[in-house]
PDB file of C-alpha atoms and ligand atoms in Angstrom:
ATOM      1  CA  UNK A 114     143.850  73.012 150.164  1.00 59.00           C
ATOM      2  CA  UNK A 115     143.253  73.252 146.321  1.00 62.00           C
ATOM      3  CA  UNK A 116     141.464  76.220 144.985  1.00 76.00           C
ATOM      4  CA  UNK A 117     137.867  75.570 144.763  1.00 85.00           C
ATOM      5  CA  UNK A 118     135.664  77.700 142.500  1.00 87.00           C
ATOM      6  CA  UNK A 119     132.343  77.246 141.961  1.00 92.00           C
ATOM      7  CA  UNK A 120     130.956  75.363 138.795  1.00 92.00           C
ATOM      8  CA  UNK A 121     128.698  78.597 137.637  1.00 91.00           C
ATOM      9  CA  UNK A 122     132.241  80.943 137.517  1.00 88.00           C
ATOM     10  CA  UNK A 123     134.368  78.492 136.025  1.00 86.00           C
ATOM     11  CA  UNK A 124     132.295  77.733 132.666  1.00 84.00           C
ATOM     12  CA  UNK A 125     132.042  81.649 132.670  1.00 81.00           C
ATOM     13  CA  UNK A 126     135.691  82.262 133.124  1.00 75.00           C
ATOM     14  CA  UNK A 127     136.325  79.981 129.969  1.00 74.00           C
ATOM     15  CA  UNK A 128     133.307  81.593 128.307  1.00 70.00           C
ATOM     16  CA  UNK A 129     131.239  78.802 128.027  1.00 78.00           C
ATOM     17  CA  UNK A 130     128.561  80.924 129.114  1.00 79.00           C
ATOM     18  CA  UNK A 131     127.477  83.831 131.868  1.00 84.00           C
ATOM     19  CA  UNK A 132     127.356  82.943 135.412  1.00 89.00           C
ATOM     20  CA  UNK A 133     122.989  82.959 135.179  1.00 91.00           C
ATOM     21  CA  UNK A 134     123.396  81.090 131.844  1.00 89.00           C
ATOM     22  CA  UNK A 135     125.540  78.671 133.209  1.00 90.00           C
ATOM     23  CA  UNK A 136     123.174  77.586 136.166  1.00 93.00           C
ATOM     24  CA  UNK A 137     120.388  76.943 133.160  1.00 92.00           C
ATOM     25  CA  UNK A 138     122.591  74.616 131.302  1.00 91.00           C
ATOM     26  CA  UNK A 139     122.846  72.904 134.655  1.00 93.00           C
ATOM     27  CA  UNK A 140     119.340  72.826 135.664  1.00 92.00           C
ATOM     28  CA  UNK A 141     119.010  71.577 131.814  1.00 91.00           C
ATOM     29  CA  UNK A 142     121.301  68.457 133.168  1.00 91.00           C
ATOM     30  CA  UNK A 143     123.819  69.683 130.441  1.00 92.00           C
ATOM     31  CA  UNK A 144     127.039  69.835 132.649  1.00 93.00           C
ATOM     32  CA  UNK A 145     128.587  66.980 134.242  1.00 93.00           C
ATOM     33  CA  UNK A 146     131.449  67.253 137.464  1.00 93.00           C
ATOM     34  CA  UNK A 147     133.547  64.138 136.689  1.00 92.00           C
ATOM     35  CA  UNK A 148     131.174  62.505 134.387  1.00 91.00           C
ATOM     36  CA  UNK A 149     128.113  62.453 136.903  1.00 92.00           C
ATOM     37  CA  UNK A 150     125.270  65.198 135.956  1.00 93.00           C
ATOM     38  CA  UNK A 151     124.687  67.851 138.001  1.00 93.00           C
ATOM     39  CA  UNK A 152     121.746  68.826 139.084  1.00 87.00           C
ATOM     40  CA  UNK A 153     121.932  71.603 141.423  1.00 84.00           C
ATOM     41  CA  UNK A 154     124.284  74.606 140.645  1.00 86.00           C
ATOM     42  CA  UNK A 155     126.076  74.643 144.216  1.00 87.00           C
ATOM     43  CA  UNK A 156     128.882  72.236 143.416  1.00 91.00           C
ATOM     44  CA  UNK A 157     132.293  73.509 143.451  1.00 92.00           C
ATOM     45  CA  UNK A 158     134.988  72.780 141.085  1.00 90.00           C
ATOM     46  CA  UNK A 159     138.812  72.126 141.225  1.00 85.00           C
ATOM     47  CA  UNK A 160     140.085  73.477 138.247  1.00 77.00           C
ATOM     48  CA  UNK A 161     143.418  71.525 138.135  1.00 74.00           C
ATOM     49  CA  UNK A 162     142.106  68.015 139.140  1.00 82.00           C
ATOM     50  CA  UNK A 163     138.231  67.701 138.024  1.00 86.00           C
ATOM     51  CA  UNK A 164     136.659  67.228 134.595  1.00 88.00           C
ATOM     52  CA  UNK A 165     133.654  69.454 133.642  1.00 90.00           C
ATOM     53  CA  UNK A 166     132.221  68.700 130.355  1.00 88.00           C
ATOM     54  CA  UNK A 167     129.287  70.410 128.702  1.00 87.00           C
ATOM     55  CA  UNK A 168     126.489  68.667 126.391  1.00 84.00           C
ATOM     56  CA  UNK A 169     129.480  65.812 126.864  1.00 82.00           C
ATOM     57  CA  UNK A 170     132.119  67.960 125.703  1.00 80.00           C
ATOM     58  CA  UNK A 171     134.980  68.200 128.030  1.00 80.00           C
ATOM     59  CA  UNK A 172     135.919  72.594 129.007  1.00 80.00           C
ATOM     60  CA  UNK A 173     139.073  72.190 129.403  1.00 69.00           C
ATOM     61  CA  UNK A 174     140.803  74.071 132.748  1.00 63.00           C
ATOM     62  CA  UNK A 175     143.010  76.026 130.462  1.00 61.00           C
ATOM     63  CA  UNK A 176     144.813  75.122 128.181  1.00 62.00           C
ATOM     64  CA  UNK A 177     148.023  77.536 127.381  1.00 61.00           C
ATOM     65  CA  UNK A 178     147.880  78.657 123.722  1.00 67.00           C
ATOM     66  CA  UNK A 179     151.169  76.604 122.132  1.00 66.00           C
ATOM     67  CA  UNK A 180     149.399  73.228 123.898  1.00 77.00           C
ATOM     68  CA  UNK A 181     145.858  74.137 121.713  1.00 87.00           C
ATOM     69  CA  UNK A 182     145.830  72.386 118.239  1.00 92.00           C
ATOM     70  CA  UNK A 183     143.221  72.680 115.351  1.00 96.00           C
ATOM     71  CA  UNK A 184     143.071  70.310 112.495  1.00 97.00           C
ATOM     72  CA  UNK A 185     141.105  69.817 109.589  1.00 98.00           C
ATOM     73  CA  UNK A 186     140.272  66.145 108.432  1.00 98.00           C
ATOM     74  CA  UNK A 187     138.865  64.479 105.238  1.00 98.00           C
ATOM     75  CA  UNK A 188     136.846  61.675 107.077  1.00 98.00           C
ATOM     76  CA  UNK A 189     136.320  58.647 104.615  1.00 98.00           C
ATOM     77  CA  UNK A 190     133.295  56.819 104.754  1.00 98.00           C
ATOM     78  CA  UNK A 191     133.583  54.078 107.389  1.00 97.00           C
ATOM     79  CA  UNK A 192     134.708  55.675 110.132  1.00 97.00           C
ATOM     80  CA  UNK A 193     132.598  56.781 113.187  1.00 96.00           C
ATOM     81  CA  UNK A 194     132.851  60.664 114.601  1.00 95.00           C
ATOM     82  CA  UNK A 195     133.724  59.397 118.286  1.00 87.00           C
ATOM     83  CA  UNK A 196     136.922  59.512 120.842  1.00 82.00           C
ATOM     84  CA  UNK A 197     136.406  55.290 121.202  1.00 80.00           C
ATOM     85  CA  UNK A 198     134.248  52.673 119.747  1.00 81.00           C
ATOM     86  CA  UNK A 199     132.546  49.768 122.179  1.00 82.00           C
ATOM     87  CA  UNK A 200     131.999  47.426 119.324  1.00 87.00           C
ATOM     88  CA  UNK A 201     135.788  48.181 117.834  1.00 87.00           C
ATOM     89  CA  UNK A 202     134.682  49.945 114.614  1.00 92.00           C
ATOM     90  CA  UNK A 203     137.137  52.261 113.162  1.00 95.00           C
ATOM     91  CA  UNK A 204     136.799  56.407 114.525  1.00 95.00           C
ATOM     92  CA  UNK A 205     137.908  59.543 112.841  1.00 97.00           C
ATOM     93  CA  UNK A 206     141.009  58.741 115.681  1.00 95.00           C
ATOM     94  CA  UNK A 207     142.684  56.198 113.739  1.00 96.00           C
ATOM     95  CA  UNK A 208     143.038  59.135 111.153  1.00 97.00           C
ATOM     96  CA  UNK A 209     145.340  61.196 113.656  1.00 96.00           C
ATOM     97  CA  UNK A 210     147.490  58.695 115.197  1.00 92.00           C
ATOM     98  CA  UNK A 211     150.125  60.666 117.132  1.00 87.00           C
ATOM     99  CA  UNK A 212     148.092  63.784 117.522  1.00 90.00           C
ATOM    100  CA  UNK A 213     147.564  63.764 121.329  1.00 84.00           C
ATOM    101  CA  UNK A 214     143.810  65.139 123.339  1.00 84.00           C
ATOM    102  CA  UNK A 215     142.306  66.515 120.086  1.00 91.00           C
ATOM    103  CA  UNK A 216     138.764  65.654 119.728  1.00 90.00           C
ATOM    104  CA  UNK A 217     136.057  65.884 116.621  1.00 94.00           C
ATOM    105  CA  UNK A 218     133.840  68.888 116.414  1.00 94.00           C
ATOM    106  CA  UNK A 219     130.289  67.530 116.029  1.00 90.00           C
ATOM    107  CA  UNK A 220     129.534  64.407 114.226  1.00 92.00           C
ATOM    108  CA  UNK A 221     129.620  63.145 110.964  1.00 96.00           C
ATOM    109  CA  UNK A 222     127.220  60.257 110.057  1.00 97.00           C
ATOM    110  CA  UNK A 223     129.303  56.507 109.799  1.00 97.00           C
ATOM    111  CA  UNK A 224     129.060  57.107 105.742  1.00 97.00           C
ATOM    112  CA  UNK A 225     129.459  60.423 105.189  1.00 98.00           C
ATOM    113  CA  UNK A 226     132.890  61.707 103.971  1.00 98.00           C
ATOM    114  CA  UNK A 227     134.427  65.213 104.052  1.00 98.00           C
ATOM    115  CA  UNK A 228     135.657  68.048 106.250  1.00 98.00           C
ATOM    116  CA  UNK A 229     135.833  67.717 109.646  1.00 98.00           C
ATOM    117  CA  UNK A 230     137.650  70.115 112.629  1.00 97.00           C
ATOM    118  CA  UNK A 231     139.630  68.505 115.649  1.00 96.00           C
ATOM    119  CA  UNK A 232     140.943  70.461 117.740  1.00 94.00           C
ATOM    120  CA  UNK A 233     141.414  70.229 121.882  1.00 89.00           C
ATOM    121  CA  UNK A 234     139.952  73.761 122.782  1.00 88.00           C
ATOM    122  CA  UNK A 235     136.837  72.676 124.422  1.00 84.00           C
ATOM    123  CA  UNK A 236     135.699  76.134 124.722  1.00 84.00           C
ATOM    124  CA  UNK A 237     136.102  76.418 120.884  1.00 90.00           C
ATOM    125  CA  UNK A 238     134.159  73.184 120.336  1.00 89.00           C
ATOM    126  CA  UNK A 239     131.712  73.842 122.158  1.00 85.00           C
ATOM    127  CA  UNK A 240     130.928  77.271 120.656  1.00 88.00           C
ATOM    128  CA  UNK A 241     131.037  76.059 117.343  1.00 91.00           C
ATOM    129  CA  UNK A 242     128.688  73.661 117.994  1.00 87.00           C
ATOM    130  CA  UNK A 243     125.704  75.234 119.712  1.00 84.00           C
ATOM    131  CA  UNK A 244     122.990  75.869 117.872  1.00 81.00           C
ATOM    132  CA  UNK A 245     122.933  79.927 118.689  1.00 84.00           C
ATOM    133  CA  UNK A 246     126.057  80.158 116.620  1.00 86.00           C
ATOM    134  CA  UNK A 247     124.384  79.045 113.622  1.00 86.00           C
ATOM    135  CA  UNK A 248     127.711  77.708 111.908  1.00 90.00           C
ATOM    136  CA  UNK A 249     127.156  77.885 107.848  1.00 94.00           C
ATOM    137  CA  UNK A 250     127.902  73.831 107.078  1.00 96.00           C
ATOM    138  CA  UNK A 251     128.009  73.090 103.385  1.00 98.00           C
ATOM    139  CA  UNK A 252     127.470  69.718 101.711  1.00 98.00           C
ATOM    140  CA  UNK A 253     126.985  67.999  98.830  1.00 98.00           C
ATOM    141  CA  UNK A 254     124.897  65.073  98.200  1.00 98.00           C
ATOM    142  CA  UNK A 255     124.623  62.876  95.501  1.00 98.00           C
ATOM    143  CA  UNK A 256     121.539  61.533  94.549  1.00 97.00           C
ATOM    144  CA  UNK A 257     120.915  58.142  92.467  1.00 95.00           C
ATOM    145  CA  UNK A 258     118.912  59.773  89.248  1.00 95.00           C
ATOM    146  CA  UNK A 259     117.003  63.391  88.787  1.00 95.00           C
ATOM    147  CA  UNK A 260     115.980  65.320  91.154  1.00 96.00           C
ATOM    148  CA  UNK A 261     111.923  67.236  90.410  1.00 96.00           C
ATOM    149  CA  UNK A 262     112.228  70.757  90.343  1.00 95.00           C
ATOM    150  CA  UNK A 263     109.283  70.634  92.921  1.00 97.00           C
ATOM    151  CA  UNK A 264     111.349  68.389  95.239  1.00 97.00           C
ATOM    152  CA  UNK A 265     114.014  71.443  95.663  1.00 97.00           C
ATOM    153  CA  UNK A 266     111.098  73.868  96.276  1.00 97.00           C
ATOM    154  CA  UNK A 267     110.336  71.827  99.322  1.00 97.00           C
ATOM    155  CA  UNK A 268     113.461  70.987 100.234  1.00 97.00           C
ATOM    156  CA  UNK A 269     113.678  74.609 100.054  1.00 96.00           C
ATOM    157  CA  UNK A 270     110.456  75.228 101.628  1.00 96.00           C
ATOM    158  CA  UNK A 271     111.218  72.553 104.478  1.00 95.00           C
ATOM    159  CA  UNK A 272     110.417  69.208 105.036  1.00 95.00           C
ATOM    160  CA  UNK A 273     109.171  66.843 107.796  1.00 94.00           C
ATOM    161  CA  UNK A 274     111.846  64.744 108.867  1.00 94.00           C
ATOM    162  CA  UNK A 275     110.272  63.257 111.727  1.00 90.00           C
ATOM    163  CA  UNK A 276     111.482  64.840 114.344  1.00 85.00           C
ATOM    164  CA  UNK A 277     108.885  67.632 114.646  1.00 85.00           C
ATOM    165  CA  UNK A 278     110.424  70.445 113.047  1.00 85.00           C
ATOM    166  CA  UNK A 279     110.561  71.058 109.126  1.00 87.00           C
ATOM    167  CA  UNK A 280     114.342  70.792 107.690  1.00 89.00           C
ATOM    168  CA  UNK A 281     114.902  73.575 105.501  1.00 94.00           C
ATOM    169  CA  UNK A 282     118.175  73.278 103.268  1.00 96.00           C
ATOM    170  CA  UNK A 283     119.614  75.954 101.223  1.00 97.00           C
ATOM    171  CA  UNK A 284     119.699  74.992  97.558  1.00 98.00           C
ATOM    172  CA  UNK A 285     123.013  76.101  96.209  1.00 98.00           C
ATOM    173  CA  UNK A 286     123.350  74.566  93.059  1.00 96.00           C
ATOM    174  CA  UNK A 287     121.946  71.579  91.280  1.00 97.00           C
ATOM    175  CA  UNK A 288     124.483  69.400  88.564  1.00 97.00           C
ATOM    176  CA  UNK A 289     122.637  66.648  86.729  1.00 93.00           C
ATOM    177  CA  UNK A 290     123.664  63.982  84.751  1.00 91.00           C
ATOM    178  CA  UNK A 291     122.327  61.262  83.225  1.00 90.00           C
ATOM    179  CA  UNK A 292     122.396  58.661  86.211  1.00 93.00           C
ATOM    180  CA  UNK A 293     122.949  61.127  89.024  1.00 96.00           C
ATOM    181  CA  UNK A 294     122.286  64.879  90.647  1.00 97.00           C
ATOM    182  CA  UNK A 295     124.614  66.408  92.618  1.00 98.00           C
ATOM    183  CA  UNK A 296     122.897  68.843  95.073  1.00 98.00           C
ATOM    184  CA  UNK A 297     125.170  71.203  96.588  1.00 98.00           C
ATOM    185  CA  UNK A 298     123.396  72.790 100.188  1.00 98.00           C
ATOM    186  CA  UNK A 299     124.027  74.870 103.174  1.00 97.00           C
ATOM    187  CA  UNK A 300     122.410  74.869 106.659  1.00 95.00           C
ATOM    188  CA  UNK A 301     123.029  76.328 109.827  1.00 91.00           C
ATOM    189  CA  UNK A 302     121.483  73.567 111.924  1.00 85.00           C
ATOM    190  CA  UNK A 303     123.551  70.109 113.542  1.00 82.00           C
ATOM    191  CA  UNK A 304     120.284  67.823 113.866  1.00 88.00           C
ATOM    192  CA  UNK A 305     121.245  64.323 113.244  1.00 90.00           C
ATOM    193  CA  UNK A 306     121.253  62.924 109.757  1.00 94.00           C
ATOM    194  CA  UNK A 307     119.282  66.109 107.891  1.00 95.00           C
ATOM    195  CA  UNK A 308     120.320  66.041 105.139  1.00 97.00           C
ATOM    196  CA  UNK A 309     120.002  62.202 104.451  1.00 97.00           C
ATOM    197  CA  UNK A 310     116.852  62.600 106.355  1.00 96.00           C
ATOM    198  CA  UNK A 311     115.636  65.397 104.018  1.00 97.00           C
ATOM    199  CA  UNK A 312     116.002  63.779 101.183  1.00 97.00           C
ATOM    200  CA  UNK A 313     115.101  60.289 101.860  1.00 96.00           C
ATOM    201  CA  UNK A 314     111.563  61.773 103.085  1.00 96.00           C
ATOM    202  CA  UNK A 315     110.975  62.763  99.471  1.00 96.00           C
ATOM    203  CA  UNK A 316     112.026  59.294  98.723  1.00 96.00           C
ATOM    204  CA  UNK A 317     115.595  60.138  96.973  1.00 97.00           C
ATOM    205  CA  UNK A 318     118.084  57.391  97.425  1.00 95.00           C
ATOM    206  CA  UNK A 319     121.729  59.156  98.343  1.00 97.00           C
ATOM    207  CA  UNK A 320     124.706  57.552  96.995  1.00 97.00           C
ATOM    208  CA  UNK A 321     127.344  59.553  98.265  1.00 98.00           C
ATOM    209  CA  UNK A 322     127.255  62.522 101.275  1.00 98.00           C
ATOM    210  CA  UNK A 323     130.011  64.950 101.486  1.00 98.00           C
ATOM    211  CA  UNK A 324     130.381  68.122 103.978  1.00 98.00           C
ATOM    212  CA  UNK A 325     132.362  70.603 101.811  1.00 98.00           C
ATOM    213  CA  UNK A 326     132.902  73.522 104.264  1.00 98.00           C
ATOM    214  CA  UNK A 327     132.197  74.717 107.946  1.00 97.00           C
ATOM    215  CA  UNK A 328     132.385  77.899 109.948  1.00 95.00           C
ATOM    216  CA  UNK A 329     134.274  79.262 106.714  1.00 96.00           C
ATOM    217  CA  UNK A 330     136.454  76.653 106.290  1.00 98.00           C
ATOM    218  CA  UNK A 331     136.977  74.894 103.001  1.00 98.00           C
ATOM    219  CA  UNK A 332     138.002  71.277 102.086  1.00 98.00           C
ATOM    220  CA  UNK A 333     140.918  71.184 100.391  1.00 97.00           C
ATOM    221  CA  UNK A 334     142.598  67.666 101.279  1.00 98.00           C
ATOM    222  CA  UNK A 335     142.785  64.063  99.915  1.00 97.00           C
ATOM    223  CA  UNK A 336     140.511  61.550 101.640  1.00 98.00           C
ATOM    224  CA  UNK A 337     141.767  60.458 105.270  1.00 97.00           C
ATOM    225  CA  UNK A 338     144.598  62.935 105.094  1.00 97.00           C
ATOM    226  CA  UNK A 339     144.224  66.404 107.756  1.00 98.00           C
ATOM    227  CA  UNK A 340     146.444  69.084 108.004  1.00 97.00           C
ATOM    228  CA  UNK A 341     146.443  71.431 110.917  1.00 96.00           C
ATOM    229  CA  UNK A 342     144.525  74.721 110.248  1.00 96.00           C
ATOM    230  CA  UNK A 343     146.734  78.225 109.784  1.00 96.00           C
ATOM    231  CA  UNK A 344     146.428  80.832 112.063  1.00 93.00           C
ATOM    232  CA  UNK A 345     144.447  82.966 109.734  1.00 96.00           C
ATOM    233  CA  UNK A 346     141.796  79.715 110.006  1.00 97.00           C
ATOM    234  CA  UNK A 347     141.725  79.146 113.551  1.00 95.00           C
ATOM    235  CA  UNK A 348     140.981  83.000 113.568  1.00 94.00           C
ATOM    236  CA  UNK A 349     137.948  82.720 111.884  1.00 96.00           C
ATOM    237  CA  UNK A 350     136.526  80.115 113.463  1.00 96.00           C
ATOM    238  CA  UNK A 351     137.328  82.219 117.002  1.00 94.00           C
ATOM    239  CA  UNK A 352     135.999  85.376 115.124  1.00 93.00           C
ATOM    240  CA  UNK A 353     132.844  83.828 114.069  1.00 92.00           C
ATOM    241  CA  UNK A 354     131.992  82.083 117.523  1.00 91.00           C
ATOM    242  CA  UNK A 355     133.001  85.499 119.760  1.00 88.00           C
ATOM    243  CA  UNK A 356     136.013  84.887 120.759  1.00 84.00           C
ATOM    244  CA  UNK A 357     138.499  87.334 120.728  1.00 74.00           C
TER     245      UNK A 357
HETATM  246  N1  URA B 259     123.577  65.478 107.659  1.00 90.95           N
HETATM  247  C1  URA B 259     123.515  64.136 107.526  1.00 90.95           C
HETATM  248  O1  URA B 259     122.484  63.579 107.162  1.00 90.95           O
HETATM  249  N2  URA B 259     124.621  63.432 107.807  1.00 90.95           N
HETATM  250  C2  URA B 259     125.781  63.974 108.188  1.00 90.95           C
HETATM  251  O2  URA B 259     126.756  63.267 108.428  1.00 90.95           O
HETATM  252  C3  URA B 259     125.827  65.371 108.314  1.00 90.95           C
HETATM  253  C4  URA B 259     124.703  66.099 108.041  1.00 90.95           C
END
């Protein structure tokens, strides 16, 4: 008979979240047993044979520390942020070939280049990218033409983006030149195309979108190359999400 545990104790024992906590993310239909959604929090879990994921990230059962890898990519523009494409378009995977069960931390948009973190500790991934952690994500953006000093006041400010809550961006520094700005910003939200979003509702046109840092992390590769991350690196990432 395998060792059945139930669902709520085995996202807590990988510290997804407490044993109360976890039964809201499932009455929030946020964890799947095996790829169907739960919806009551009775079921029970094999740990060695079933697959939990959580807001579609898969917790893995366990992973022994020398099997866990972290890497940091350069995504070029072109490239989608998912395990496998329906339509055949080239992922962020095609960038790793040879690196086995690793996995892309959040999404970057089809046309947006820069850093990105793969790793295969679910319970990493998933930390980093709920919203309580507030992970700092820097990018830059480069905007056809000036940018009004008003504009970065309400970028600043926030700004509608549709979705009914105002984007506010962190204005880091502004470069200009004579065809272009380059806007560097921070945020500590993962909503779907922001920052395009934020500045295309003040009716900039973007010509190039690049994520410069994350959770601490700088970029510090050549497009499409990745390295994997030191020890000191993966550290901070743990550090910053709780984990000890
Ligand atoms: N914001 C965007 O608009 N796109 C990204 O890819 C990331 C953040």
């Amino acid at each position: 008979m395998p060792d059945l545990i139930r669902i709520n104790k085995f996202l807590a024992q990988r510290g997804i979240a407490s044993r109360r906590k976890s039964d809201e993310l499932i009455s929030q239909g946020r964890v799947c047993l095996n790829g169907i959604k739960l919806s009551s929090p009775g079921a029970m879990v094999d740990p060695v044979k079933d697959t939990v994921s959580v807001d579609g990230v898969k917790i893995d059962a366990g992973l022994l520390p020398e099997h866990l890898t972290y890497l940091m990519l350069n995504k070029p523009a072109g490239y989608i942020t998912t395990l496998k494409d329906t339509h055949k378009r080239r992922t962020v995977m095609d960038l790793v070939p040879g690196v086995k069960g690793v996995f892309p931390v959040g999404r970057l948009d089809k046309d947006t280049t820069g850093l990105l973190i793969m790793t295969n500790d679910g319970r990493l991934c998933h930390r980093l990218m709920h919203p309580s952690f507030e992970m700092d994500r820097l990018y830059e953006v480069t905007i056809a033409g000036q940018v009004k000093a008003s504009d970065i006041s309400r970028i600043e400010r926030g700004v509608d983006i549709g979705d009914g809550k105002a984007s506010a961006l962190k204005v880091l520094d502004i470069i200009n030149d004579k065809f272009k700005t380059v806007v560097r910003v921070s945020l500590h939200e993962g909503r779907k195309r922001q920052v395009r979003k934020t500045f295309e509702a003040l009716g900039y046109k973007i010509k190039e979108l690049t994520r410069t840092g994350y959770a601490g992390l700088k970029l510090d590769l050549q497009t499409g190359s990745y390295r994997h991350l030191s020890e000191k690196e993966v550290s901070l990432l743990k550090k910053g999400v709780g984990i000890t």
